[in-house]
Coordinates of C-alpha atoms in Angstrom, one line a residue:
S1 CA 28.6 -88.9 -82.6
H2 CA 26.4 -86.0 -84.0
S3 CA 23.4 -87.4 -82.6
N4 CA 24.8 -88.0 -79.0
D5 CA 24.9 -84.2 -78.7
F6 CA 21.2 -84.0 -78.5
C7 CA 20.7 -86.7 -75.7
I8 CA 23.6 -85.7 -73.3
N9 CA 22.5 -84.1 -69.9
Q10 CA 23.9 -80.9 -68.4
D11 CA 26.6 -82.3 -66.1
Y12 CA 28.1 -84.4 -69.2
Y13 CA 28.2 -81.5 -71.4
V14 CA 29.6 -79.1 -68.6
N15 CA 32.4 -81.6 -67.7
H16 CA 33.6 -81.9 -71.2
T17 CA 33.3 -78.2 -72.1
S18 CA 32.3 -75.4 -69.6
R19 CA 29.3 -73.9 -68.0
S20 CA 29.3 -70.9 -70.3
S21 CA 29.6 -73.3 -73.3
F22 CA 26.6 -75.1 -72.1
L23 CA 24.6 -71.9 -71.5
H24 CA 25.5 -70.8 -75.1
L25 CA 24.3 -74.1 -76.5
Q26 CA 21.1 -73.9 -74.7
Q27 CA 20.6 -70.3 -75.8
R28 CA 21.1 -71.5 -79.5
V29 CA 18.4 -74.2 -78.9
N30 CA 16.2 -71.5 -77.4
D31 CA 16.5 -69.2 -80.3
L32 CA 15.9 -71.8 -82.9
N33 CA 12.8 -73.0 -81.2
M34 CA 11.6 -69.2 -80.8
Y35 CA 12.3 -68.3 -84.4
S36 CA 10.7 -71.3 -85.8
N37 CA 7.6 -70.8 -83.6
I38 CA 7.2 -67.1 -84.5
I39 CA 7.4 -67.8 -88.1
F40 CA 4.6 -70.5 -87.8
I41 CA 2.5 -68.5 -85.4
I42 CA 2.5 -65.2 -87.5
M43 CA 1.5 -67.2 -90.6
S44 CA -1.1 -69.2 -88.9
A45 CA -2.7 -66.1 -87.2
M46 CA -3.2 -64.5 -90.7
I47 CA -4.6 -67.5 -92.3
T48 CA -7.1 -68.3 -89.4
I49 CA -8.2 -64.6 -89.3
F50 CA -9.6 -64.9 -92.9
L51 CA -10.3 -68.4 -93.5
G52 CA -12.0 -69.4 -90.3
P53 CA -14.9 -67.2 -90.7
L54 CA -15.5 -68.8 -94.1
S55 CA -16.4 -71.9 -92.4
D56 CA -19.9 -70.1 -91.8
V57 CA -20.4 -69.9 -95.4
V58 CA -18.9 -73.1 -97.1
G59 CA -19.1 -75.2 -94.1
R60 CA -16.8 -76.6 -91.6
K61 CA -15.5 -79.7 -93.4
P62 CA -13.8 -78.0 -96.4
M63 CA -11.8 -75.7 -93.8
I64 CA -10.7 -78.6 -91.6
L65 CA -9.6 -80.6 -94.6
Y66 CA -7.3 -77.7 -95.6
G67 CA -5.7 -77.6 -92.2
V68 CA -5.3 -81.4 -92.0
I69 CA -3.5 -81.4 -95.5
G70 CA -1.1 -78.9 -94.1
V71 CA -0.4 -81.2 -91.2
L72 CA 0.2 -84.0 -93.8
C73 CA 2.5 -81.8 -95.8
I74 CA 4.8 -80.7 -92.8
S75 CA 5.0 -84.3 -91.6
I76 CA 6.4 -85.3 -95.0
I77 CA 8.9 -82.3 -94.8
Q78 CA 10.0 -83.4 -91.3
L79 CA 10.5 -87.0 -92.7
V80 CA 12.7 -85.7 -95.5
I81 CA 14.7 -83.5 -93.0
V82 CA 15.2 -86.6 -90.6
Y83 CA 15.8 -89.3 -93.3
W84 CA 18.5 -87.2 -95.3
K85 CA 19.9 -85.7 -92.0
L86 CA 19.5 -82.0 -93.2
D87 CA 20.4 -79.0 -91.2
V88 CA 18.0 -78.2 -88.4
H89 CA 17.5 -74.8 -89.8
Y90 CA 15.3 -76.5 -92.6
Y91 CA 12.7 -76.7 -89.9
L92 CA 12.1 -73.0 -90.3
I93 CA 10.8 -73.8 -93.8
A94 CA 8.6 -76.6 -92.5
F95 CA 7.2 -74.4 -89.8
G96 CA 6.4 -71.7 -92.5
F97 CA 4.6 -74.2 -94.4
Y98 CA 2.7 -75.3 -91.4
G99 CA 1.6 -71.9 -90.5
A100 CA 0.4 -71.3 -94.0
S101 CA -2.2 -74.2 -93.6
G102 CA -3.5 -72.7 -90.4
G103 CA -1.9 -74.9 -88.0
F104 CA -3.4 -76.7 -84.9
G105 CA -5.1 -73.5 -83.5
F106 CA -7.0 -73.1 -86.8
I107 CA -8.2 -76.6 -86.7
L108 CA -9.2 -76.6 -83.1
G109 CA -11.1 -73.5 -83.6
L110 CA -13.0 -75.3 -86.5
V111 CA -13.6 -78.4 -84.3
G112 CA -15.0 -76.2 -81.6
A113 CA -17.4 -74.6 -84.0
V114 CA -18.5 -77.9 -84.9
V115 CA -19.2 -78.8 -81.3
V116 CA -21.3 -75.6 -80.8
D117 CA -23.1 -76.6 -84.0
I118 CA -24.3 -79.9 -82.5
T119 CA -24.4 -79.3 -78.8
P120 CA -27.1 -78.2 -76.4
K121 CA -26.4 -75.1 -74.2
R122 CA -26.2 -76.8 -71.0
W123 CA -23.4 -79.4 -72.1
L124 CA -21.6 -77.0 -74.2
T125 CA -18.7 -76.4 -71.8
V126 CA -18.4 -80.2 -70.9
R127 CA -18.1 -81.0 -74.7
L128 CA -15.7 -78.3 -75.4
G129 CA -13.9 -79.9 -72.5
F130 CA -13.9 -83.2 -74.2
V131 CA -12.3 -81.7 -77.2
E132 CA -9.5 -80.7 -74.8
L133 CA -9.4 -84.2 -73.3
S134 CA -8.8 -85.7 -76.7
I135 CA -5.8 -83.5 -76.9
T136 CA -4.8 -84.7 -73.6
F137 CA -4.8 -88.3 -74.4
G138 CA -2.6 -87.6 -77.4
R139 CA -0.2 -85.9 -75.2
I140 CA -0.1 -88.9 -72.7
L141 CA 0.7 -91.2 -75.5
S142 CA 3.0 -89.1 -77.3
S143 CA 5.0 -88.0 -74.0
V144 CA 5.6 -91.8 -73.0
A145 CA 6.3 -93.1 -76.4
A146 CA 8.4 -90.3 -77.7
N147 CA 10.6 -90.0 -74.7
N148 CA 11.0 -93.6 -74.0
W149 CA 11.9 -94.0 -77.8
I150 CA 14.5 -91.1 -77.4
Q151 CA 16.0 -92.4 -74.5
S152 CA 16.4 -96.0 -75.9
T153 CA 17.6 -95.1 -79.4
N154 CA 20.0 -92.2 -78.3
C155 CA 17.8 -89.6 -80.4
V156 CA 17.0 -91.4 -83.7
F157 CA 14.0 -89.8 -85.1
L158 CA 13.2 -91.7 -88.3
L159 CA 10.4 -93.9 -86.8
P160 CA 8.5 -91.0 -85.1
A161 CA 8.7 -89.2 -88.3
L162 CA 7.2 -91.9 -90.3
L163 CA 4.6 -92.4 -87.6
M164 CA 3.5 -88.7 -88.0
V165 CA 2.9 -89.2 -91.7
S166 CA 1.0 -92.3 -91.1
V167 CA -1.3 -90.5 -88.3
S168 CA -1.7 -87.7 -90.8
I169 CA -3.1 -89.8 -93.5
V170 CA -5.6 -91.5 -91.1
I171 CA -6.8 -88.1 -89.9
L172 CA -7.2 -87.0 -93.5
I173 CA -9.3 -90.2 -94.4
Y174 CA -11.5 -89.7 -91.2
V175 CA -12.3 -85.9 -91.9
L176 CA -13.3 -87.1 -95.5
L177 CA -15.8 -89.7 -94.0
I178 CA -17.4 -87.5 -91.4
P179 CA -20.7 -85.4 -92.2
E180 CA -20.9 -81.7 -92.4
S181 CA -22.2 -80.0 -89.3
R182 CA -23.2 -76.9 -90.7
Q183 CA -25.5 -76.4 -94.0
R184 CA -23.7 -74.8 -96.7
E185 CA -25.2 -71.5 -97.8
S186 CA -26.6 -71.4 -101.4
T187 CA -24.7 -69.2 -103.6
N188 CA -25.4 -67.4 -106.8
N189 CA -23.6 -64.6 -108.8
S190 CA -25.5 -61.8 -106.9
N191 CA -24.6 -62.7 -103.4
I192 CA -21.0 -64.5 -103.9
S193 CA -19.3 -61.2 -103.0
E194 CA -21.5 -60.7 -100.0
Q195 CA -20.8 -64.0 -98.6
L196 CA -16.9 -63.8 -99.4
C197 CA -17.0 -60.5 -97.2
K198 CA -17.8 -62.8 -94.3
A199 CA -14.3 -63.5 -94.1
F200 CA -13.9 -60.2 -92.4
N201 CA -16.6 -60.9 -90.0
G202 CA -14.1 -62.1 -87.3
L203 CA -12.4 -58.8 -87.6
K204 CA -15.8 -57.0 -87.3
I205 CA -16.7 -58.9 -84.1
F206 CA -13.6 -58.0 -82.3
L207 CA -12.9 -54.5 -83.7
N208 CA -16.4 -53.0 -84.3
P209 CA -18.2 -52.6 -80.9
N210 CA -21.3 -51.8 -82.8
Y211 CA -21.5 -55.2 -84.5
L212 CA -22.4 -56.9 -81.2
G213 CA -23.3 -54.0 -79.0
I214 CA -21.0 -52.4 -76.4
R215 CA -22.3 -54.8 -73.7
K216 CA -21.5 -57.9 -75.3
W217 CA -18.4 -56.5 -77.0
W218 CA -16.6 -55.7 -74.0
R219 CA -17.3 -59.0 -72.3
L220 CA -16.2 -60.6 -75.5
C221 CA -12.8 -58.7 -75.2
V222 CA -12.4 -59.7 -71.7
A223 CA -13.1 -63.3 -72.2
S224 CA -10.5 -63.2 -75.0
I225 CA -8.1 -61.8 -72.9
I226 CA -8.7 -64.5 -70.2
L227 CA -8.4 -67.2 -72.8
S228 CA -5.1 -65.8 -74.3
I229 CA -3.4 -65.7 -70.7
G230 CA -4.5 -69.3 -70.5
V231 CA -2.9 -70.2 -73.7
L232 CA 0.1 -68.2 -72.9
N233 CA 0.6 -70.2 -69.7
V234 CA 0.1 -73.5 -71.7
V235 CA 2.5 -72.7 -74.4
G236 CA 5.1 -71.1 -72.2
N237 CA 5.2 -74.2 -70.2
S238 CA 5.5 -76.6 -72.9
E239 CA 8.2 -74.6 -74.6
I240 CA 10.6 -75.0 -71.6
T241 CA 9.4 -77.9 -69.4
N242 CA 11.5 -80.5 -70.8
Y243 CA 14.7 -78.4 -70.7
F244 CA 13.8 -77.5 -67.2
L245 CA 13.4 -81.1 -66.2
H246 CA 16.5 -82.3 -68.2
N247 CA 18.8 -79.8 -66.5
R248 CA 19.3 -78.7 -62.9
P249 CA 17.8 -78.8 -60.3
L250 CA 16.1 -82.2 -61.2
E251 CA 18.3 -83.5 -64.2
W252 CA 15.7 -86.2 -65.0
N253 CA 16.4 -88.7 -67.9
Y254 CA 13.9 -88.9 -70.8
N255 CA 12.1 -91.9 -69.2
T256 CA 11.3 -90.0 -66.1
I257 CA 10.2 -87.0 -68.2
G258 CA 7.8 -89.2 -70.2
I259 CA 6.4 -90.5 -67.0
Y260 CA 6.0 -87.1 -65.7
G261 CA 4.4 -85.8 -68.8
A262 CA 1.8 -88.8 -68.6
V263 CA 1.1 -88.0 -65.1
A264 CA 0.4 -84.2 -65.8
A265 CA -1.6 -85.2 -68.9
S266 CA -3.5 -87.8 -66.9
S267 CA -4.3 -85.1 -64.2
T268 CA -5.8 -82.9 -67.1
G269 CA -7.9 -85.9 -68.4
V270 CA -9.3 -86.6 -64.9
A271 CA -10.1 -82.8 -64.6
L272 CA -12.0 -82.8 -67.9
L273 CA -13.6 -86.2 -67.9
V274 CA -14.7 -86.2 -64.2
V275 CA -14.4 -82.9 -62.4
L276 CA -15.7 -80.7 -65.1
P277 CA -19.0 -82.6 -65.6
V278 CA -19.5 -82.8 -61.9
L279 CA -19.1 -78.8 -61.6
V280 CA -21.5 -78.6 -64.4
L281 CA -24.1 -81.0 -62.7
L282 CA -23.6 -78.9 -59.5
K283 CA -24.8 -75.8 -61.8
L284 CA -21.5 -73.7 -61.2
S285 CA -21.5 -71.1 -63.8
D286 CA -18.7 -70.9 -66.5
L287 CA -17.0 -68.0 -64.7
V288 CA -16.7 -69.9 -61.3
V289 CA -15.1 -72.8 -63.1
C290 CA -12.9 -70.5 -65.2
L291 CA -11.7 -68.8 -61.7
I292 CA -10.7 -72.3 -60.5
G293 CA -8.5 -72.7 -63.6
A294 CA -6.9 -69.3 -63.3
L295 CA -6.0 -69.8 -59.5
T296 CA -4.6 -73.1 -60.1
A297 CA -2.4 -71.9 -62.9
V298 CA -0.9 -69.5 -60.5
A299 CA -0.4 -72.0 -57.9
A300 CA 1.2 -74.6 -60.3
N301 CA 3.8 -72.0 -61.7
L302 CA 4.8 -71.0 -58.2
I303 CA 5.4 -74.6 -57.2
I304 CA 7.6 -75.2 -60.3
A305 CA 9.5 -72.0 -59.8
N306 CA 10.7 -73.2 -56.2
V307 CA 10.9 -76.9 -56.9
K308 CA 13.8 -78.9 -55.4
T309 CA 12.6 -82.4 -55.3
S310 CA 10.9 -84.7 -57.9
W311 CA 7.7 -85.2 -55.6
E312 CA 7.1 -81.3 -55.7
M313 CA 7.3 -81.5 -59.5
Y314 CA 4.7 -84.2 -59.6
V315 CA 2.5 -82.2 -57.4
A316 CA 2.9 -79.2 -59.7
G317 CA 1.8 -81.5 -62.5
I318 CA -1.3 -82.7 -60.8
V319 CA -2.4 -79.1 -59.8
N320 CA -1.7 -78.0 -63.3
G321 CA -4.4 -80.4 -64.6
L322 CA -7.0 -78.0 -63.4
T323 CA -5.7 -75.1 -65.3
V324 CA -7.3 -76.6 -68.4
F325 CA -10.7 -75.3 -67.2
T326 CA -10.0 -71.8 -68.5
S327 CA -10.1 -73.0 -72.2
P328 CA -13.6 -74.6 -72.4
T329 CA -15.2 -72.2 -70.3
T330 CA -14.2 -69.1 -72.0
R331 CA -14.8 -70.7 -75.4
S332 CA -18.3 -71.4 -74.2
I333 CA -18.7 -67.7 -73.2
L334 CA -17.5 -66.6 -76.5
S335 CA -19.8 -68.7 -78.4
E336 CA -22.9 -67.6 -76.5
L337 CA -22.2 -63.9 -77.2
V338 CA -22.5 -64.3 -81.0
S339 CA -25.4 -65.7 -83.2
P340 CA -25.2 -69.0 -84.9
E341 CA -24.2 -67.5 -88.1
D342 CA -20.9 -66.2 -86.6
Q343 CA -19.7 -69.1 -84.5
G344 CA -17.0 -70.2 -87.0
A345 CA -15.9 -66.4 -87.2
V346 CA -15.6 -66.0 -83.4
L347 CA -14.0 -69.3 -82.4
T348 CA -11.4 -69.2 -85.1
M349 CA -10.7 -65.5 -84.5
S350 CA -10.2 -66.5 -80.8
S351 CA -7.8 -69.1 -82.0
A352 CA -5.8 -66.3 -83.8
I353 CA -5.8 -64.2 -80.7
Q354 CA -4.5 -67.4 -79.0
T355 CA -1.7 -67.6 -81.6
F356 CA -0.7 -64.1 -81.0
A357 CA -0.5 -64.7 -77.3
S358 CA 1.7 -67.8 -78.2
I359 CA 4.2 -65.4 -79.8
I360 CA 4.3 -63.4 -76.5
A361 CA 4.8 -66.7 -74.7
T362 CA 7.4 -68.1 -77.0
V363 CA 9.5 -64.8 -76.7
I364 CA 9.3 -64.4 -72.9
V365 CA 10.1 -68.0 -71.8
N366 CA 12.8 -68.6 -74.2
E367 CA 14.5 -65.3 -73.3
T368 CA 14.0 -65.7 -69.6
Y369 CA 14.7 -69.4 -69.0
R370 CA 18.4 -70.3 -68.2
P371 CA 19.6 -73.5 -66.7
E372 CA 20.4 -73.4 -63.0
T373 CA 24.2 -73.0 -62.7
T374 CA 26.7 -70.7 -61.2
I375 CA 29.0 -68.5 -63.4
D376 CA 31.6 -66.3 -61.8
G377 CA 30.0 -66.6 -58.4
H378 CA 26.7 -65.6 -59.7
Q379 CA 23.8 -68.1 -59.2
I380 CA 21.3 -68.5 -62.1
N381 CA 17.9 -69.5 -60.9
A382 CA 16.1 -71.8 -63.5
G383 CA 12.7 -70.9 -62.0
I384 CA 12.6 -67.3 -62.9
A385 CA 10.6 -68.1 -66.1
F386 CA 7.9 -69.6 -64.0
W387 CA 7.7 -66.8 -61.5
I388 CA 7.0 -64.6 -64.6
M389 CA 4.4 -66.9 -65.9
A390 CA 2.8 -67.0 -62.3
A391 CA 2.7 -63.2 -62.4
I392 CA 1.1 -63.3 -65.9
C393 CA -1.7 -65.9 -64.9
S394 CA -2.6 -64.0 -62.0
L395 CA -4.0 -61.2 -64.1
S396 CA -6.8 -63.6 -65.1
V397 CA -8.1 -63.4 -61.6
P398 CA -9.4 -59.9 -61.5
L399 CA -10.8 -60.1 -64.9
V400 CA -12.8 -63.1 -63.9
L401 CA -14.0 -61.4 -60.8
L402 CA -14.9 -58.3 -63.1
L403 CA -17.2 -60.5 -65.2
M404 CA -18.7 -62.0 -62.2
F405 CA -19.4 -58.7 -60.6
C406 CA -21.1 -57.2 -63.6
K407 CA -23.2 -60.3 -64.2
R408 CA -24.5 -60.2 -60.6
K409 CA -25.2 -56.5 -61.0
R410 CA -27.0 -56.9 -64.1
T411 CA -29.0 -59.7 -62.7
M412 CA -30.0 -57.7 -59.5
Y413 CA -30.8 -54.8 -61.8
N414 CA -33.1 -56.8 -64.1
I415 CA -34.9 -58.3 -61.0
M416 CA -35.6 -54.9 -59.6
E417 CA -36.9 -53.5 -62.8
S418 CA -39.1 -56.6 -63.4
N419 CA -40.6 -56.0 -59.7
K420 CA -41.4 -52.5 -60.5
I421 CA -43.2 -53.3 -63.6
E422 CA -45.0 -56.2 -62.0
T423 CA -46.2 -53.6 -59.3
R424 CA -47.3 -51.1 -61.9
G425 CA -49.3 -53.8 -63.6
L426 CA -51.1 -54.8 -60.6
L427 CA -52.2 -51.1 -60.1
G428 CA -53.7 -51.4 -63.7
D429 CA -51.1 -50.0 -65.9
E430 CA -51.3 -52.1 -68.7
S431 CA -49.2 -49.9 -71.0
D432 CA -46.0 -51.2 -69.4
T433 CA -46.7 -54.8 -70.8
S434 CA -44.4 -54.2 -73.9
S435 CA -41.7 -52.8 -71.6
Y436 CA -41.9 -55.8 -69.2
N437 CA -41.5 -58.3 -72.1
S438 CA -38.5 -56.1 -73.7
I439 CA -36.8 -56.2 -70.1
L440 CA -37.2 -60.0 -70.1
T441 CA -35.7 -60.4 -73.5
L442 CA -32.8 -58.2 -72.5
S443 CA -32.4 -60.3 -69.3
D444 CA -32.5 -63.5 -71.3
N445 CA -29.8 -62.2 -73.7
D446 CA -27.5 -60.8 -70.9
Q447 CA -27.9 -64.2 -69.2
M448 CA -26.8 -66.1 -72.2
G449 CA -23.8 -64.0 -72.8
T450 CA -22.6 -64.4 -69.2
Q451 CA -22.8 -68.2 -68.7

């Protein structure tokens, strides 16, 4: 039957057709996946850039509602496609509609802004980690439930589609009931246009160095690049991991893939719920924790690129759990570089940048991944996409080290300047008092921006 074509494994298809035919089918799947994601990502990024900063004016809740309504709409569209068994290319329309609502990144940026609104500085990274943890729990449940359902029903998607609609309705009701975290600014005819101009604050923060000052601006750019590389790794892996596991060299069934997804997600949950708070209590800086995430991302991709047995894949999944540290630490750094009035702008703008990074990840992995097979004596290595991802993730390491070096250099400079002023003060030069205060203020600002 038509539905069976979606659940067969590599050997079954090759035995009934040919290896080249299987590769052609896999390429068609990759292309559809790539095009749908590119449509969604481009539209989502444009919406996020301009509507995200408005949450600093109208409040977080209205913007979150806008995104959640979009999730409900795409869930309904998916249900229609599945129920009437429409052509899979209709999903391109669904993804375009989803992108017009801002998508997941838009909502995630706004949720991050809510967390910043209500969280003390010391625990900001941990609470942003808890946001990631909630996503992880969703991944655990969906990985086990969805893959078991697919395996047991031979790819019948009606019930999961109904479940998505139901969950979207529950989320919508919940958002309507929660209080607003940011007080809405008063508006009148004279300042409405001025406040609407704040929709461009995200662009100003990232494109105009004078808006924050060059010292903060370059750190903001480097932190955004690190965050984008982390997202590129997550998106790239999620795009092809199921294909990789279902085909050679492992050829797992969907039940085993679901178990692996649960193990990998559980590792991420432990990292966020246990390891990250411990690291904060040990007073490790955000940059040190971020470095741990960058190094483990490289290690996990290298393990997967060379995997031959199931236990090696599970090791990679466990190691991969620590890569999640990159996201909350870099978001914390970004939030501390701007004023409270620009939190929505910087966090949603960073989500837009992540979205553009997702385009790159989608293209790279879908164009480079091929199932392991042999054609005309030529061996195709399924791990090449993960080698590329490891190389990309390695770029984060020198960037984090650069931020750490500059932070240490600034700290030493401020200490030396403070000691000089204190010495002059002991000699009776009272005129330096104002300079001393200004240096302390500068030191505080620098420290805040580099945590």
